[in-house]
mmCIF file of C-alpha atoms in Angstrom:
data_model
loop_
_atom_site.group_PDB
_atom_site.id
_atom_site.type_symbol
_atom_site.label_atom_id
_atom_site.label_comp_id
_atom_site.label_asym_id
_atom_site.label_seq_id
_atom_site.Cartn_x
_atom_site.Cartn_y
_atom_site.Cartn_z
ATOM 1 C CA UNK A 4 10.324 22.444 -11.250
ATOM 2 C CA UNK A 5 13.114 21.371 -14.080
ATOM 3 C CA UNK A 6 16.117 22.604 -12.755
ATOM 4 C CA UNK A 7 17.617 19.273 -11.610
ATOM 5 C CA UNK A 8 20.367 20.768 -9.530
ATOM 6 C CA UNK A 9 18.209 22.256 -6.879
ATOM 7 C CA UNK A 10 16.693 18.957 -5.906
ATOM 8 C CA UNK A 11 18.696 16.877 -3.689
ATOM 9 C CA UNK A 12 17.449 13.550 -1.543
ATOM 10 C CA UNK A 13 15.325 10.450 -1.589
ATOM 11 C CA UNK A 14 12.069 11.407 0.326
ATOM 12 C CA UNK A 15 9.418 8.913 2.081
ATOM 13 C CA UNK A 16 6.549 10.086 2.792
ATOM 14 C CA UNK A 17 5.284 7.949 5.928
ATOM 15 C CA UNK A 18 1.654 7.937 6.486
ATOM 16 C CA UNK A 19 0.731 7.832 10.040
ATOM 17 C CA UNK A 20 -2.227 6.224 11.485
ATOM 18 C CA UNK A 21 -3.489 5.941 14.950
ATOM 19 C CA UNK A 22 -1.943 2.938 14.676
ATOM 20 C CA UNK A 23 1.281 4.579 13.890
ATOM 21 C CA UNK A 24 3.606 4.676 11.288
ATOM 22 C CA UNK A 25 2.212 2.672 8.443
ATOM 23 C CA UNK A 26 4.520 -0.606 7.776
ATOM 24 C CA UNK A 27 4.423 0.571 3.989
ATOM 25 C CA UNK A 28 6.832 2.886 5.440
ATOM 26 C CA UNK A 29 9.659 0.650 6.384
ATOM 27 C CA UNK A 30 9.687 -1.262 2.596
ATOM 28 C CA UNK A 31 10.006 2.025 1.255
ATOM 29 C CA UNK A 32 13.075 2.566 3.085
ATOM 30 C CA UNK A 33 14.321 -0.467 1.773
ATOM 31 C CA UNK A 34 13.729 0.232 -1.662
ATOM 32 C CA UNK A 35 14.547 3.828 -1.275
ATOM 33 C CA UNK A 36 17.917 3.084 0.356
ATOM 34 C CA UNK A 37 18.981 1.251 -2.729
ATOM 35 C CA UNK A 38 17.587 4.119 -4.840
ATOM 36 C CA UNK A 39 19.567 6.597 -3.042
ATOM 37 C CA UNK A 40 23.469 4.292 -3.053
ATOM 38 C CA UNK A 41 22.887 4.357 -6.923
ATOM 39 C CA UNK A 42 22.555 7.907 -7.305
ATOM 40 C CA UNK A 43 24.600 8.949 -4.634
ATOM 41 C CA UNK A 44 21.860 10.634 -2.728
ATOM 42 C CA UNK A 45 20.735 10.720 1.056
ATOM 43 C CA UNK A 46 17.483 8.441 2.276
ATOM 44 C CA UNK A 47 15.525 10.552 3.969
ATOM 45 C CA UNK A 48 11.691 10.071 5.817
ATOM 46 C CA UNK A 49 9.391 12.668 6.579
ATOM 47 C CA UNK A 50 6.402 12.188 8.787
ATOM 48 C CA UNK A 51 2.997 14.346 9.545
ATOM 49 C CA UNK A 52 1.867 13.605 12.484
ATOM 50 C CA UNK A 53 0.986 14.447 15.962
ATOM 51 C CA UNK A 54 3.261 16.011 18.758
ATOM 52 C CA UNK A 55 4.986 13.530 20.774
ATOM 53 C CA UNK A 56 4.861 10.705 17.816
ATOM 54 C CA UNK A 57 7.238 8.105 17.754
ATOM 55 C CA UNK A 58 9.793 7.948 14.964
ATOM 56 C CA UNK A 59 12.534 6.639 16.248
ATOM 57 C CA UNK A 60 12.050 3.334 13.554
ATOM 58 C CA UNK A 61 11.992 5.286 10.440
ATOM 59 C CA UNK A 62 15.947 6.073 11.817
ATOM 60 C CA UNK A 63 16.389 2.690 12.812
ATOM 61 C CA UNK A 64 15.526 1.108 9.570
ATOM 62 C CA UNK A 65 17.609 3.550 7.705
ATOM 63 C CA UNK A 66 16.550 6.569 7.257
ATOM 64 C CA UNK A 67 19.382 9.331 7.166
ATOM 65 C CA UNK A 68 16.993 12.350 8.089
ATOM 66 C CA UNK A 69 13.526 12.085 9.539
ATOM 67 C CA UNK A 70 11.311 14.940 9.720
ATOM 68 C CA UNK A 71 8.734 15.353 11.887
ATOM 69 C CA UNK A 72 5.745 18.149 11.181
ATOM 70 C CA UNK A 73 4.243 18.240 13.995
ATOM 71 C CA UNK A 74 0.917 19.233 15.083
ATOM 72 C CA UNK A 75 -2.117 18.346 17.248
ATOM 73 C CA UNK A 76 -3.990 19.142 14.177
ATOM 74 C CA UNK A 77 -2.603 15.792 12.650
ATOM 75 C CA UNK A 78 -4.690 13.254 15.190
ATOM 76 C CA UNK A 79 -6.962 12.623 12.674
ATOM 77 C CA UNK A 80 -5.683 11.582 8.441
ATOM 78 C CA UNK A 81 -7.133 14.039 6.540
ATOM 79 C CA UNK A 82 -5.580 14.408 2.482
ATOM 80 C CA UNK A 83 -5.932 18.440 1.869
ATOM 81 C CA UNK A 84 -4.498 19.771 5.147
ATOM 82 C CA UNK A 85 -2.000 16.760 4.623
ATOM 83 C CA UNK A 86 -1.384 17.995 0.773
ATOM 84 C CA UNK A 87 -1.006 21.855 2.467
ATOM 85 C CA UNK A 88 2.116 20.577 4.655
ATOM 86 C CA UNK A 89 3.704 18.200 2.482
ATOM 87 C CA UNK A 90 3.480 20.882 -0.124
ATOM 88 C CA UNK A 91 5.027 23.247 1.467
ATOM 89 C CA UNK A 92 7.535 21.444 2.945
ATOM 90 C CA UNK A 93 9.025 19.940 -1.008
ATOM 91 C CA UNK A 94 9.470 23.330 -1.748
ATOM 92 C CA UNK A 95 10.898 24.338 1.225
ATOM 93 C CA UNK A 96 13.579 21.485 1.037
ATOM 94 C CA UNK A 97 13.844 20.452 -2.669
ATOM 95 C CA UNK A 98 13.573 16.241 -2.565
ATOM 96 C CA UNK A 99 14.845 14.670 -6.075
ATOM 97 C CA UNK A 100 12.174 11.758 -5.165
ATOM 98 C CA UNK A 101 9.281 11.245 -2.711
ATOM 99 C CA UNK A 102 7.755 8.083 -2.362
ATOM 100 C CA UNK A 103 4.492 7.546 -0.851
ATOM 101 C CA UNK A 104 2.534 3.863 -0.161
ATOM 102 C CA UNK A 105 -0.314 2.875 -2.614
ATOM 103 C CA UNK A 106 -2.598 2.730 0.529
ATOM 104 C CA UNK A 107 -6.349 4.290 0.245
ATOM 105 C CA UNK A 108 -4.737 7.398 1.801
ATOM 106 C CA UNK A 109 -1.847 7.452 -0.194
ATOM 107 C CA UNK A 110 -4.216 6.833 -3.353
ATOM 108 C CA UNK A 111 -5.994 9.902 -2.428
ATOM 109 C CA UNK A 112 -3.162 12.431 -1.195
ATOM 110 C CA UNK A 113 -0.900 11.964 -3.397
ATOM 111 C CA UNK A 114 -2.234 13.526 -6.639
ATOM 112 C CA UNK A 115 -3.350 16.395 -4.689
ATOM 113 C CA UNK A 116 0.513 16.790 -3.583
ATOM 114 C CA UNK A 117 1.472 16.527 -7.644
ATOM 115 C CA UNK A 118 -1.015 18.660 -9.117
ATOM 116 C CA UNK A 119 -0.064 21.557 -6.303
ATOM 117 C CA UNK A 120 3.507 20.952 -6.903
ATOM 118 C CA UNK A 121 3.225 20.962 -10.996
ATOM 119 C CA UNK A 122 4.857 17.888 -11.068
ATOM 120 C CA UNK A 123 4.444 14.209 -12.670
ATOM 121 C CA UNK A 124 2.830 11.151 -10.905
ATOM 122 C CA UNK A 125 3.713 7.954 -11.556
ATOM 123 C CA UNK A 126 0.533 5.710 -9.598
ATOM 124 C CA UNK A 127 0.866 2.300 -8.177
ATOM 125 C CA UNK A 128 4.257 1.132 -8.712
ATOM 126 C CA UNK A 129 5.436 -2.493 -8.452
ATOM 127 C CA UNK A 130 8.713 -1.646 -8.861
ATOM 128 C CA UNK A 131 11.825 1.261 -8.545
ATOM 129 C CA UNK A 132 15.374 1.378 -10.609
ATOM 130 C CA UNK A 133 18.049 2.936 -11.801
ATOM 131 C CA UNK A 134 19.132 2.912 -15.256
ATOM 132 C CA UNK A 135 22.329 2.715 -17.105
ATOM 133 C CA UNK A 136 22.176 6.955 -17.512
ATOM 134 C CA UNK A 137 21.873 7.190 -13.761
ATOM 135 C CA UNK A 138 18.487 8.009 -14.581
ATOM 136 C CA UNK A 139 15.348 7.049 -11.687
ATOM 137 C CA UNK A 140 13.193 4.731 -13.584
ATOM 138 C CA UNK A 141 9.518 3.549 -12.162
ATOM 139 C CA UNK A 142 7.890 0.554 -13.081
ATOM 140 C CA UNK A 143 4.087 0.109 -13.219
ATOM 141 C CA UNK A 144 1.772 -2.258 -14.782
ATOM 142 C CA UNK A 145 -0.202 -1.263 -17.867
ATOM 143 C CA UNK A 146 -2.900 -1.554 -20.712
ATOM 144 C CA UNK A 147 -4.825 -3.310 -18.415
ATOM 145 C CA UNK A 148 -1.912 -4.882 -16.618
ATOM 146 C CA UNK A 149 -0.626 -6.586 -19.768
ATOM 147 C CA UNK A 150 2.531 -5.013 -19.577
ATOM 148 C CA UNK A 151 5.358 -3.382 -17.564
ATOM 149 C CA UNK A 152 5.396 0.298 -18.283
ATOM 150 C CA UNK A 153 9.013 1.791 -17.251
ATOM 151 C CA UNK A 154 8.287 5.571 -16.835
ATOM 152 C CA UNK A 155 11.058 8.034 -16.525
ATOM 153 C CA UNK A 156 9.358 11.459 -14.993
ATOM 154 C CA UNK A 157 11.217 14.454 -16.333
ATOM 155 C CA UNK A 158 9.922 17.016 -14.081
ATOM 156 C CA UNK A 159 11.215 17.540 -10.294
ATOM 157 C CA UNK A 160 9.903 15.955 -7.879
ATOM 158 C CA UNK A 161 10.007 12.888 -9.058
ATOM 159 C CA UNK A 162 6.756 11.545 -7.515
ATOM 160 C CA UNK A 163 5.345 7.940 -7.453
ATOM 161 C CA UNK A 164 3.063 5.751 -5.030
ATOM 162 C CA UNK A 165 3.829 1.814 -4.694
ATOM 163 C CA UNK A 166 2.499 -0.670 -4.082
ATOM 164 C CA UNK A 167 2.268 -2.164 -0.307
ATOM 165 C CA UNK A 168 4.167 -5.319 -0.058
ATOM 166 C CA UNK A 169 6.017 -5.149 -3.267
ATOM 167 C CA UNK A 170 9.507 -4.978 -1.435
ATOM 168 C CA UNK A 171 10.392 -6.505 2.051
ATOM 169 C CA UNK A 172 10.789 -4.260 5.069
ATOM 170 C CA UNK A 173 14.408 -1.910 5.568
ATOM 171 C CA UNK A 174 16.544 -4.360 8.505
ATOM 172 C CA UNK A 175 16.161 -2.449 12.047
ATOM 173 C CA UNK A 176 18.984 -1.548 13.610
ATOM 174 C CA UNK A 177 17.481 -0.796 17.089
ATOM 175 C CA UNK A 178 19.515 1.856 18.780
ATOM 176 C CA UNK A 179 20.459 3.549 15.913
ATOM 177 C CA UNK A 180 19.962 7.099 15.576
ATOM 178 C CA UNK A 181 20.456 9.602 12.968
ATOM 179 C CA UNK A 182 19.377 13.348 12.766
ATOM 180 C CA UNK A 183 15.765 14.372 13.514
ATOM 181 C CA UNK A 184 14.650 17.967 12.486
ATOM 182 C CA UNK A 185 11.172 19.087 14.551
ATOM 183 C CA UNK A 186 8.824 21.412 12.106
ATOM 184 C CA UNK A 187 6.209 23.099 13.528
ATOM 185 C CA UNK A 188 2.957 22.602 11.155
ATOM 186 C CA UNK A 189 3.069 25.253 8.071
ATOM 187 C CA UNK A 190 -1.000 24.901 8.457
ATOM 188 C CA UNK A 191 -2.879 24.002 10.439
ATOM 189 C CA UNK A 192 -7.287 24.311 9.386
ATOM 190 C CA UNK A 193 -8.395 22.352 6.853
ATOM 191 C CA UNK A 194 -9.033 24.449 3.580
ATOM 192 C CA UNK A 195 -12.405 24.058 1.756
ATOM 193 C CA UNK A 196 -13.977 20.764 4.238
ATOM 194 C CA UNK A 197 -14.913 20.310 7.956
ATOM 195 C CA UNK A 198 -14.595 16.991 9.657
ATOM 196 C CA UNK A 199 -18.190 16.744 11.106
ATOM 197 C CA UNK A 200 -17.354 12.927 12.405
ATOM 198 C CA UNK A 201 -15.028 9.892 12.820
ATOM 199 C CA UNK A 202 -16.601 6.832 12.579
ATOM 200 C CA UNK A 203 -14.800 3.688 12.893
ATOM 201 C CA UNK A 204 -16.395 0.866 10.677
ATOM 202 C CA UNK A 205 -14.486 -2.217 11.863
ATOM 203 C CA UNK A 206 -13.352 -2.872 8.604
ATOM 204 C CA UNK A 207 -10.073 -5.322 8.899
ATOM 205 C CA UNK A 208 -7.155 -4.146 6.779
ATOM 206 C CA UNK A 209 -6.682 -7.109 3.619
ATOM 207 C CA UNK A 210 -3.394 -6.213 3.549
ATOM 208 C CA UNK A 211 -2.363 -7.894 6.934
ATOM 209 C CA UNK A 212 -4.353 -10.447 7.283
ATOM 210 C CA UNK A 213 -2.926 -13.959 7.648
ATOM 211 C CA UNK A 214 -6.360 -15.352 6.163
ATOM 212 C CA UNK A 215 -7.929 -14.668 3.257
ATOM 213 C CA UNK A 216 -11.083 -16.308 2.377
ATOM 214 C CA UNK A 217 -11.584 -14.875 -1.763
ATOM 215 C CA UNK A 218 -14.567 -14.082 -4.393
ATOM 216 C CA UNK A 219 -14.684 -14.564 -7.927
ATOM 217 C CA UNK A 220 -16.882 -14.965 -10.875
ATOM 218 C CA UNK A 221 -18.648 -18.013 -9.501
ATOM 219 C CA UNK A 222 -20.456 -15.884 -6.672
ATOM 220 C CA UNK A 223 -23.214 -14.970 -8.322
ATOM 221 C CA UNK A 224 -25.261 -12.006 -5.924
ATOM 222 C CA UNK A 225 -24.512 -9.704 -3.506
ATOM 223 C CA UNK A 226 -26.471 -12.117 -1.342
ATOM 224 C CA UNK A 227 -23.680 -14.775 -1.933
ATOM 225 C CA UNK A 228 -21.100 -13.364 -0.642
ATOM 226 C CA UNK A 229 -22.712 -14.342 3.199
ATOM 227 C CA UNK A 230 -21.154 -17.789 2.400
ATOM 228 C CA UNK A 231 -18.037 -16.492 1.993
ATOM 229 C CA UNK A 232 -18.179 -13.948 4.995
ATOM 230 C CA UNK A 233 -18.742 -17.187 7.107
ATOM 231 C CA UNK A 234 -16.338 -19.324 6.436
ATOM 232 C CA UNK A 235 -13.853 -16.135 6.637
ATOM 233 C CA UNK A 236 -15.273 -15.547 10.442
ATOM 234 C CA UNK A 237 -14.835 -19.554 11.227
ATOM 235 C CA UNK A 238 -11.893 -19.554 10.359
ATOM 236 C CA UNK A 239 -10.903 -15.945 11.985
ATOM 237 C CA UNK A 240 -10.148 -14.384 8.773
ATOM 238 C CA UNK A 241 -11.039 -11.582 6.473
ATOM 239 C CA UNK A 242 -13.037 -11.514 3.155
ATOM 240 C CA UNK A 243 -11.228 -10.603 -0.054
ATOM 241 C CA UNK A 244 -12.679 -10.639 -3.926
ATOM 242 C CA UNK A 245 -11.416 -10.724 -7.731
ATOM 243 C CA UNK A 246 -11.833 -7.567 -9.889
ATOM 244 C CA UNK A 247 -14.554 -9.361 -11.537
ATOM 245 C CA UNK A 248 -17.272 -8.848 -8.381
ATOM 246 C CA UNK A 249 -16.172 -5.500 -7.850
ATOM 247 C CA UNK A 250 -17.068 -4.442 -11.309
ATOM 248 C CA UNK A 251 -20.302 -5.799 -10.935
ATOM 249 C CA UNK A 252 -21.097 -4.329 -7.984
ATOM 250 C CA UNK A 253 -20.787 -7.267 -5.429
ATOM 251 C CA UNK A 254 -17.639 -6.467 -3.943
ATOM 252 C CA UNK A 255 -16.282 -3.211 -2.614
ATOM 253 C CA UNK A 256 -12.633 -2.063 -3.911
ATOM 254 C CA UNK A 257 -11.178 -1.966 -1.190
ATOM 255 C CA UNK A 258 -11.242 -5.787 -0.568
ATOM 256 C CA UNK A 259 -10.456 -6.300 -4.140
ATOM 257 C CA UNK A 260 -6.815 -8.368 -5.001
ATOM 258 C CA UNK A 261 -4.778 -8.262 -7.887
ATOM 259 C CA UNK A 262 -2.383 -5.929 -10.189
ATOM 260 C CA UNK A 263 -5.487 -3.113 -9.825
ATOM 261 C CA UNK A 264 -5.774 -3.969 -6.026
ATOM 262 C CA UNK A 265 -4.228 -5.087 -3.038
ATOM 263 C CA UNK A 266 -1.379 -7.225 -3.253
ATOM 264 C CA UNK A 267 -1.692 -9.550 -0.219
ATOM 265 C CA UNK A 268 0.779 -12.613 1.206
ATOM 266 C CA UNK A 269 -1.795 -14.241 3.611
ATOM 267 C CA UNK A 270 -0.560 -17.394 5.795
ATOM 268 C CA UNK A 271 -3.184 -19.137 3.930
ATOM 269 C CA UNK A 272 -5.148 -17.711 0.747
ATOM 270 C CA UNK A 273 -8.562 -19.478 -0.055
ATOM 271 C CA UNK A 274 -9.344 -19.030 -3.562
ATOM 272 C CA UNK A 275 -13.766 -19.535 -4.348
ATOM 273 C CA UNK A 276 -14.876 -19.311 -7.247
ATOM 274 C CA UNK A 277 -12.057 -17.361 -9.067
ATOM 275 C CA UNK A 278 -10.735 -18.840 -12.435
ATOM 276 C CA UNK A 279 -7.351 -17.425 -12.175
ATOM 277 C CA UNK A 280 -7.197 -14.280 -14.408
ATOM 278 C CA UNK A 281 -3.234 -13.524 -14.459
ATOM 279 C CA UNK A 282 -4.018 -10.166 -13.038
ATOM 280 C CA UNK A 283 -5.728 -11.566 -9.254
ATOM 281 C CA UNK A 284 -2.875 -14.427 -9.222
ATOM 282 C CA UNK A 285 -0.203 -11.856 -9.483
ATOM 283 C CA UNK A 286 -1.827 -10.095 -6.528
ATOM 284 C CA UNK A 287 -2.207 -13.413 -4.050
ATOM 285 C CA UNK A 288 -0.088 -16.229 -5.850
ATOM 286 C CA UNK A 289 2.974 -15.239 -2.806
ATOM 287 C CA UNK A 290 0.590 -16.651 -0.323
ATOM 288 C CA UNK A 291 2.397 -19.531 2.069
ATOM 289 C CA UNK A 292 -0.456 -21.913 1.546
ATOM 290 C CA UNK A 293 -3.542 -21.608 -1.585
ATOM 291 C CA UNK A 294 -6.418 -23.221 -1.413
ATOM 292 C CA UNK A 295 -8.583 -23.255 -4.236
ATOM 293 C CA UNK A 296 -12.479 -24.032 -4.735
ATOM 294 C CA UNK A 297 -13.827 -23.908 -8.648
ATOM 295 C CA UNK A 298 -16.116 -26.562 -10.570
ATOM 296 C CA UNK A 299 -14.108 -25.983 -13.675
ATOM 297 C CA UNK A 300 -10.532 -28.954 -13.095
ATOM 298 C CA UNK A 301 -9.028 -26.673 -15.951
ATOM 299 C CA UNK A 302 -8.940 -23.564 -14.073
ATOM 300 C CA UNK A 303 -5.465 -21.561 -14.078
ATOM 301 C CA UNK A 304 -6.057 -21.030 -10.591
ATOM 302 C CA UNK A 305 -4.935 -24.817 -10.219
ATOM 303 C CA UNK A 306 -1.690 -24.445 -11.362
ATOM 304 C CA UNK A 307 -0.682 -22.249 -7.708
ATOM 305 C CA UNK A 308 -3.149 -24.139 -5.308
ATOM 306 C CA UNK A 309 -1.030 -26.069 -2.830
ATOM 307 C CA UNK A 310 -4.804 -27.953 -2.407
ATOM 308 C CA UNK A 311 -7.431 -28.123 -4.666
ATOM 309 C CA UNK A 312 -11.126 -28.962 -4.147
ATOM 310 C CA UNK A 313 -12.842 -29.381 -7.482
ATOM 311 C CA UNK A 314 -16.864 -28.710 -6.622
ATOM 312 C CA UNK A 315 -19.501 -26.359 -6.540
ATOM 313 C CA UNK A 316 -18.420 -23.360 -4.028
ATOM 314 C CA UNK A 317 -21.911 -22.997 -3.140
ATOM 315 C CA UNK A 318 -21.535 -26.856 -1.670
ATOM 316 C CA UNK A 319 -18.146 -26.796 -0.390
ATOM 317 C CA UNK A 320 -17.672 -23.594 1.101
ATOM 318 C CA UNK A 321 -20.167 -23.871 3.614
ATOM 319 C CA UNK A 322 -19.385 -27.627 4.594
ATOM 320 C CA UNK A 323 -15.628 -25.769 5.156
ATOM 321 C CA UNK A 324 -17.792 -23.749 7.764
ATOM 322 C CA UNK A 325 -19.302 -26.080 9.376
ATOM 323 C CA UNK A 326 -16.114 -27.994 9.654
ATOM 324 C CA UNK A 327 -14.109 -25.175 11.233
ATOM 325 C CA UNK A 328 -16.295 -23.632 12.717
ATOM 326 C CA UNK A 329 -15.190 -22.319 16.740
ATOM 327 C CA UNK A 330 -18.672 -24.066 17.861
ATOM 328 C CA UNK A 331 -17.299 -27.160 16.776
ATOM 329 C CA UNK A 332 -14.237 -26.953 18.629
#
């Protein structure tokens, strides 16, 4: 997949949940439209997902093209019969660039897509251009987010995830309408798994929530993070933690903020415990309002609180609780 001439089009890939369409979606057209006025290419959206889905917003946030394969198969997310479609359909229609959200399913699909399509991957963008050459150019952090790396994929197509959040969501335009091409599924079993359940866990998405109550270094157990949990529920919120905790085993990933995380803009971000490694600030530090909690005054975290309480988390966190607490009124 070389021959540069073939490949025509700026694809998004728009996960669908049974939500629907996956916000990511909509900055992507954003981004991508700018992408595809520089070199003089057509925005176009392509979406897996059930009969009878709604996509009339991908066209009314810009997208010149939507596709829709369609399928009953498709009511529940699942990466290899998602990989079989989207597989088949890029070399079916050529794309120069597809562009698919960092999200956990995202993560997950879209290196099975590359590898299938013998093509490059460019993982967790923060950032898309176009250079001097007229050349697509994808930005991504590096060496342990110490740098920028600007990658420039010579194979076709030209495949990257980024990041959710990164860019602000394509304008709607409600009424507008553009062409929409109906494709029935090209498969439709699941190769080499079965689906023996779906379980729904209750788990809140970091991403949206307006309140983030945050983990670092200065929980020290498992145990611990109870405290935190509490004061996330009192204050009808959602528990988030540094890289740190998750390395150790305290934390699960996929609460974890910062460059090698989520990137989250919470109405208000509290900050326990965490120092302020440059990495977890560039994931949180676009918050409206930071709050941070660390015994140590000289903590970088400081420097991007809007309030800071200088004290022992394990002291002030839970008098937080008790003072917002919904019991209390």
């Amino acid at each position: 997949m070389t021959n540069e001439k073939t490949y025509k089009g700026i694809l998004v890939l728009c996960e669908y949940t049974d939500k629907g369409i996956h916000r990511v979606a909509y900055e992507l057209l954003n981004k991508g439209r700018e992408i595809a006025d520089k070199l003089g290419q057509p925005l176009e959206a392509l979406v897996v997902a059930p009969e009878g889905a709604d996509v009339t917003e991908l066209m009314e946030r810009g997208a010149d093209r939507v596709y829709h394969i369609e399928g009953e198969c498709f009511r529940v997310s699942e990466e290899i019969l998602y990989k079989e479609n989207v597989v088949a359909f890029v070399e079916e229609y050529s794309p120069m660039v597809c562009l698919i959200g960092a999200t956990e399913f995202g993560r997950s699909a879209a290196p099975r897509i590359a590898c299938a399509l013998g093509t490059g991957l460019t993982a967790d963008c923060t950032d898309l251009a176009v250079n001097e050459a007229g050349e697509f150019i994808q930005v991504r952090p590096a060496f342990s987010d110490n740098i920028l790396a600007h990658i420039k994929t010579v194979t076709f197509p030209k495949f990257c995830t980024v990041r959710y959040k990164e860019f602000a969501e394509a304008g709607r335009n409600e009424g507008r309408r553009t062409e929409l091409k109906t494709i029935e599924a090209y498969s439709t079993e699941i190769k080499g798994c079965e689906i023996v359940d779906v379980t729904d866990i209750g788990a809140k998405d970091i991403s949206e929530a307006d309140v983030i109550v945050s983990a670092g270094r200065g929980v020290k157990t498992k145990e611990d993070m109870a405290i935190i949990e509490a004061l996330a529920d009192a204050l009808g919120g959602t528990v988030g933690a540094s890289r740190a905790l998750v390395d150790a085993g305290i934390a699960s990933s996929a609460i974890q903020v910062g460059y090698s995380g989520h990137r989250v803009k919470p109405i208000v971000y509290i900050a326990c415990g965490i120092s302020g490694a440059p990495q977890h600030m560039a994931g949180m530090k676009e918050s409206d309002t930071i709050i941070a909690i660390n015994k140590d005054p000289s903590a970088p975290i400081f420097n991007i609180a809007d309030y800071g309480i200088v004290g022992d988390l394990y002291e002030v966190v839970p008098a937080l609780t008790r003072r917002f607490s919904r019991k209390e009124g």
